[in-house]
Amino acid sequence: TVMELGHWRQLHLDFVLAGFEKCGTSSLSHNLAKHPQKVDFVPEVDPSFNTDNQAAQDGNLFWFLGNRMLPPAELVEAFNNGRCCQGGALPTRRSDGRLHDGGRNEVAHSDDRHVATTIRGERNPVYVYHRFIMRAVAMVPRAKVVLLACDPIGWLHSAYRDTTNWYAGADGDPPKPPLRAFAFADAVEAAKPTALSSGGWYNLSRERAKFARHLAVLARLLRGPLLGRVWMLH
């Protein structure tokens, strides 16, 4: 199969809110989306994904890129028309066939509508943990990288409250361990295996809160003038 490739300079992307999750990226993007200067996040809000009345939701453009160094032209067109890319986090290695729309999580064909906006961005607060993705972001000529860090204790409270990935609370599950149990342990043993305990352990993935380590890796990836495009907020 022959696929037409686009170029990063064709992408209408001004900034990427690339991290850190549990540090207020949802609140920041929600407030930016309501700014009178007209800040648009891609994709458009889909109520079937966005159930908390936020004015912005996570995008997945760079997940859909796969392991390519240049974006497919179809992907560029879909993003520029505000129709890419919905769905959950996807592996970076994707087949060309998955780029064609065939379901909710795929790239939708453009309707050639004109997107009138001053600033366009994408939010995905786990991008910062993936080196290949951050390299790709750096190839977009005018795109800035926005990173929002927070106090690790505040991060722990936020990660504990969001039980999506670690505590199902299903019938028959034991009560979730107290917050203090995670203060000095990366994982806490479950009284019995549950749907979201990994190998019988509850894991909040505290490695994600080691911001200095992730920033050091990013500094090595984005050397020289590229570092000037990174905006760090706290």
Tab-separated table of C-alpha atoms in Angstrom:
chain	number	residue	atom	x	y	z
A	1	THR	CA	0.000	0.000	0.000
A	2	VAL	CA	1.307	3.432	-0.991
A	3	MET	CA	0.707	6.228	1.489
A	4	GLU	CA	1.168	9.934	0.835
A	5	LEU	CA	3.225	11.607	3.525
A	6	GLY	CA	2.824	15.143	4.736
A	7	HIS	CA	5.286	17.407	6.523
A	8	TRP	CA	5.402	18.772	10.045
A	9	ARG	CA	5.357	22.366	8.771
A	10	GLN	CA	1.898	21.693	7.293
A	11	LEU	CA	0.479	20.968	10.752
A	12	HIS	CA	-1.561	23.803	12.276
A	13	LEU	CA	-0.368	23.270	15.831
A	14	ASP	CA	0.842	26.062	18.098
A	15	PHE	CA	1.413	24.196	21.352
A	16	VAL	CA	1.198	20.783	23.002
A	17	LEU	CA	0.230	20.468	26.659
A	18	ALA	CA	2.394	17.379	27.106
A	19	GLY	CA	2.484	16.833	30.881
A	20	PHE	CA	2.405	16.199	33.696
A	21	GLU	CA	-0.744	14.257	34.412
A	22	LYS	CA	-2.395	14.805	37.802
A	23	CYS	CA	-0.913	18.312	37.945
A	24	GLY	CA	-3.879	20.288	36.654
A	25	THR	CA	-3.602	19.846	32.881
A	26	SER	CA	-7.372	19.320	32.603
A	27	SER	CA	-8.158	22.525	34.517
A	28	LEU	CA	-5.576	24.520	32.557
A	29	SER	CA	-6.853	23.344	29.176
A	30	HIS	CA	-10.475	23.916	30.231
A	31	ASN	CA	-9.709	27.521	31.193
A	32	LEU	CA	-7.630	28.132	28.057
A	33	ALA	CA	-10.450	26.791	25.879
A	34	LYS	CA	-12.771	29.383	27.417
A	35	HIS	CA	-10.289	32.241	26.935
A	36	PRO	CA	-11.673	35.164	24.894
A	37	GLN	CA	-8.556	35.095	22.686
A	38	LYS	CA	-9.976	31.886	21.199
A	39	VAL	CA	-7.734	28.973	22.111
A	40	ASP	CA	-8.894	25.807	20.369
A	41	PHE	CA	-7.967	22.298	21.420
A	42	VAL	CA	-8.045	19.423	18.946
A	43	PRO	CA	-10.088	17.241	18.843
A	44	GLU	CA	-13.449	18.844	19.391
A	45	VAL	CA	-15.110	17.823	22.629
A	46	ASP	CA	-17.049	14.573	22.260
A	47	PRO	CA	-19.557	14.009	25.097
A	48	SER	CA	-19.195	10.236	24.768
A	49	PHE	CA	-15.547	10.578	25.841
A	50	ASN	CA	-15.723	13.790	27.838
A	51	THR	CA	-18.145	13.111	30.676
A	52	ASP	CA	-17.054	15.830	33.124
A	53	ASN	CA	-18.223	18.932	31.208
A	54	GLN	CA	-14.694	20.028	30.351
A	55	ALA	CA	-14.174	22.427	27.446
A	56	ALA	CA	-11.193	20.390	26.226
A	57	GLN	CA	-10.236	16.740	26.081
A	58	ASP	CA	-7.142	14.665	25.383
A	59	GLY	CA	-5.956	14.375	21.797
A	60	ASN	CA	-3.933	11.517	20.348
A	61	LEU	CA	-2.323	12.912	17.205
A	62	PHE	CA	1.149	11.675	18.085
A	63	TRP	CA	-0.134	8.238	19.106
A	64	PHE	CA	-1.658	7.907	15.637
A	65	LEU	CA	1.699	8.819	14.083
A	66	GLY	CA	3.020	5.327	14.773
A	67	ASN	CA	6.774	4.985	14.365
A	68	ARG	CA	7.011	7.296	11.339
A	69	MET	CA	9.288	10.311	11.189
A	70	LEU	CA	6.853	12.154	8.908
A	71	PRO	CA	3.066	12.279	9.372
A	72	PRO	CA	0.733	10.774	6.737
A	73	ALA	CA	-0.961	13.522	4.691
A	74	GLU	CA	-4.373	12.180	5.708
A	75	LEU	CA	-3.451	12.569	9.369
A	76	VAL	CA	-2.305	16.174	8.844
A	77	GLU	CA	-5.510	17.050	6.990
A	78	ALA	CA	-7.713	15.471	9.645
A	79	PHE	CA	-5.917	17.307	12.455
A	80	ASN	CA	-5.986	20.653	10.673
A	81	ASN	CA	-9.738	20.290	10.290
A	82	GLY	CA	-10.191	19.509	13.980
A	83	ARG	CA	-11.192	15.861	13.509
A	84	CYS	CA	-8.202	14.004	14.862
A	85	CYS	CA	-7.683	12.122	17.073
A	86	GLN	CA	-10.141	10.808	19.643
A	87	GLY	CA	-9.898	7.735	21.802
A	88	GLY	CA	-7.672	6.448	24.538
A	89	ALA	CA	-3.906	6.124	24.644
A	90	LEU	CA	-2.693	4.044	21.722
A	91	PRO	CA	0.604	2.240	21.111
A	92	THR	CA	3.065	4.199	19.011
A	93	ARG	CA	3.416	1.376	16.496
A	94	ARG	CA	0.252	1.399	14.399
A	95	SER	CA	-0.451	-0.184	11.044
A	96	ASP	CA	-1.250	2.010	8.047
A	97	GLY	CA	-4.671	0.403	7.788
A	98	ARG	CA	-5.693	1.749	11.207
A	99	LEU	CA	-5.328	5.306	9.916
A	100	HIS	CA	-8.503	4.996	7.876
A	101	ASP	CA	-11.733	5.682	9.658
A	102	GLY	CA	-13.477	2.540	10.703
A	103	GLY	CA	-14.643	3.306	14.193
A	104	ARG	CA	-14.773	5.831	16.996
A	105	ASN	CA	-11.041	5.799	17.719
A	106	GLU	CA	-9.857	6.252	14.144
A	107	VAL	CA	-9.069	9.316	12.049
A	108	ALA	CA	-12.224	10.805	10.557
A	109	HIS	CA	-12.148	12.146	7.007
A	110	SER	CA	-12.125	15.909	6.770
A	111	ASP	CA	-15.171	17.822	5.599
A	112	ASP	CA	-12.868	20.649	4.462
A	113	ARG	CA	-14.386	23.053	6.930
A	114	HIS	CA	-12.332	26.133	7.768
A	115	VAL	CA	-11.108	26.288	11.336
A	116	ALA	CA	-10.892	29.954	12.329
A	117	THR	CA	-8.765	30.265	15.407
A	118	THR	CA	-5.961	32.272	16.901
A	119	ILE	CA	-4.166	29.522	18.795
A	120	ARG	CA	-4.523	25.756	18.354
A	121	GLY	CA	-3.250	23.158	20.764
A	122	GLU	CA	-3.455	19.548	21.797
A	123	ARG	CA	-3.522	18.148	25.324
A	124	ASN	CA	-2.120	14.783	26.252
A	125	PRO	CA	-0.419	14.779	29.658
A	126	VAL	CA	1.364	11.458	29.145
A	127	TYR	CA	3.263	12.507	26.002
A	128	VAL	CA	6.151	13.715	28.160
A	129	TYR	CA	6.899	10.134	29.258
A	130	HIS	CA	7.569	8.964	25.683
A	131	ARG	CA	10.823	9.946	24.006
A	132	PHE	CA	9.773	9.188	20.424
A	133	ILE	CA	6.652	11.309	20.782
A	134	MET	CA	8.562	14.256	22.222
A	135	ARG	CA	11.033	14.030	19.334
A	136	ALA	CA	8.092	14.193	16.934
A	137	VAL	CA	6.581	17.179	18.747
A	138	ALA	CA	9.915	18.970	18.429
A	139	MET	CA	9.746	18.540	14.623
A	140	VAL	CA	6.654	20.763	14.387
A	141	PRO	CA	8.416	24.079	13.590
A	142	ARG	CA	6.304	26.530	15.578
A	143	ALA	CA	4.850	24.274	18.272
A	144	LYS	CA	5.708	25.045	21.863
A	145	VAL	CA	5.759	22.385	24.580
A	146	VAL	CA	3.856	23.312	27.741
A	147	LEU	CA	4.602	21.321	30.898
A	148	LEU	CA	2.756	21.729	34.162
A	149	ALA	CA	4.511	20.381	37.262
A	150	CYS	CA	3.145	20.249	40.780
A	151	ASP	CA	4.078	19.387	44.335
A	152	PRO	CA	4.633	15.590	44.562
A	153	ILE	CA	2.407	15.393	47.645
A	154	GLY	CA	-0.386	17.134	45.763
A	155	TRP	CA	0.234	14.741	42.859
A	156	LEU	CA	-0.133	11.771	45.204
A	157	HIS	CA	-3.468	13.067	46.495
A	158	SER	CA	-4.738	13.540	42.927
A	159	ALA	CA	-3.545	10.112	41.771
A	160	TYR	CA	-5.140	8.487	44.796
A	161	ARG	CA	-8.514	10.164	44.192
A	162	ASP	CA	-8.549	9.108	40.534
A	163	THR	CA	-9.149	5.374	40.882
A	164	THR	CA	-9.665	4.786	37.141
A	165	ASN	CA	-6.499	2.756	36.690
A	166	TRP	CA	-5.864	1.241	40.088
A	167	TYR	CA	-9.036	0.524	42.090
A	168	ALA	CA	-12.235	-0.796	40.548
A	169	GLY	CA	-14.336	-0.944	43.719
A	170	ALA	CA	-16.346	-3.826	42.307
A	171	ASP	CA	-18.620	-6.021	44.403
A	172	GLY	CA	-16.492	-8.223	46.606
A	173	ASP	CA	-13.364	-6.056	46.341
A	174	PRO	CA	-11.688	-5.224	49.631
A	175	PRO	CA	-11.707	-1.562	50.736
A	176	LYS	CA	-9.019	0.498	49.073
A	177	PRO	CA	-5.912	1.064	51.196
A	178	PRO	CA	-5.544	4.454	52.906
A	179	LEU	CA	-3.609	7.221	51.216
A	180	ARG	CA	-0.804	7.044	53.797
A	181	ALA	CA	-0.005	3.508	52.598
A	182	PHE	CA	1.337	4.976	49.342
A	183	ALA	CA	3.459	7.668	50.980
A	184	PHE	CA	6.598	5.519	51.141
A	185	ALA	CA	5.754	2.627	48.820
A	186	ASP	CA	5.480	2.470	45.045
A	187	ALA	CA	2.913	-0.312	45.324
A	188	VAL	CA	0.620	-1.561	48.092
A	189	GLU	CA	-0.438	-5.180	48.356
A	190	ALA	CA	-4.128	-5.892	47.819
A	191	ALA	CA	-5.918	-8.031	50.378
A	192	LYS	CA	-6.898	-10.187	47.410
A	193	PRO	CA	-6.447	-9.826	43.634
A	194	THR	CA	-8.924	-7.443	42.003
A	195	ALA	CA	-9.710	-6.330	38.451
A	196	LEU	CA	-7.270	-3.405	38.604
A	197	SER	CA	-4.611	-4.693	40.965
A	198	SER	CA	-1.510	-5.775	39.063
A	199	GLY	CA	-0.254	-9.113	40.286
A	200	GLY	CA	-2.111	-8.544	43.548
A	201	TRP	CA	-0.687	-5.034	44.050
A	202	TYR	CA	-2.193	-1.560	43.832
A	203	ASN	CA	0.147	0.725	41.914
A	204	LEU	CA	-0.211	4.498	41.602
A	205	SER	CA	2.827	4.648	39.279
A	206	ARG	CA	4.691	7.126	41.439
A	207	GLU	CA	7.512	7.131	38.869
A	208	ARG	CA	5.348	9.576	36.904
A	209	ALA	CA	5.811	12.148	39.671
A	210	LYS	CA	9.617	12.196	39.427
A	211	PHE	CA	9.459	15.357	37.367
A	212	ALA	CA	13.152	16.258	37.534
A	213	ARG	CA	14.117	12.893	36.045
A	214	HIS	CA	11.690	13.253	33.144
A	215	LEU	CA	12.783	16.840	32.534
A	216	ALA	CA	16.422	15.778	32.415
A	217	VAL	CA	15.589	13.240	29.707
A	218	LEU	CA	13.643	15.902	27.811
A	219	ALA	CA	16.559	18.330	28.039
A	220	ARG	CA	18.833	15.746	26.431
A	221	LEU	CA	16.306	15.163	23.632
A	222	LEU	CA	15.603	18.841	22.911
A	223	ARG	CA	19.029	20.393	22.865
A	224	GLY	CA	20.037	23.903	21.904
A	225	PRO	CA	17.381	26.287	20.593
A	226	LEU	CA	14.629	23.678	20.872
A	227	LEU	CA	14.710	24.059	24.647
A	228	GLY	CA	13.557	27.640	24.184
A	229	ARG	CA	10.207	26.286	23.001
A	230	VAL	CA	9.541	24.510	26.302
A	231	TRP	CA	7.346	26.428	28.754
A	232	MET	CA	7.427	25.153	32.303
A	233	LEU	CA	4.572	26.058	34.651
A	234	HIS	CA	4.082	25.244	38.311
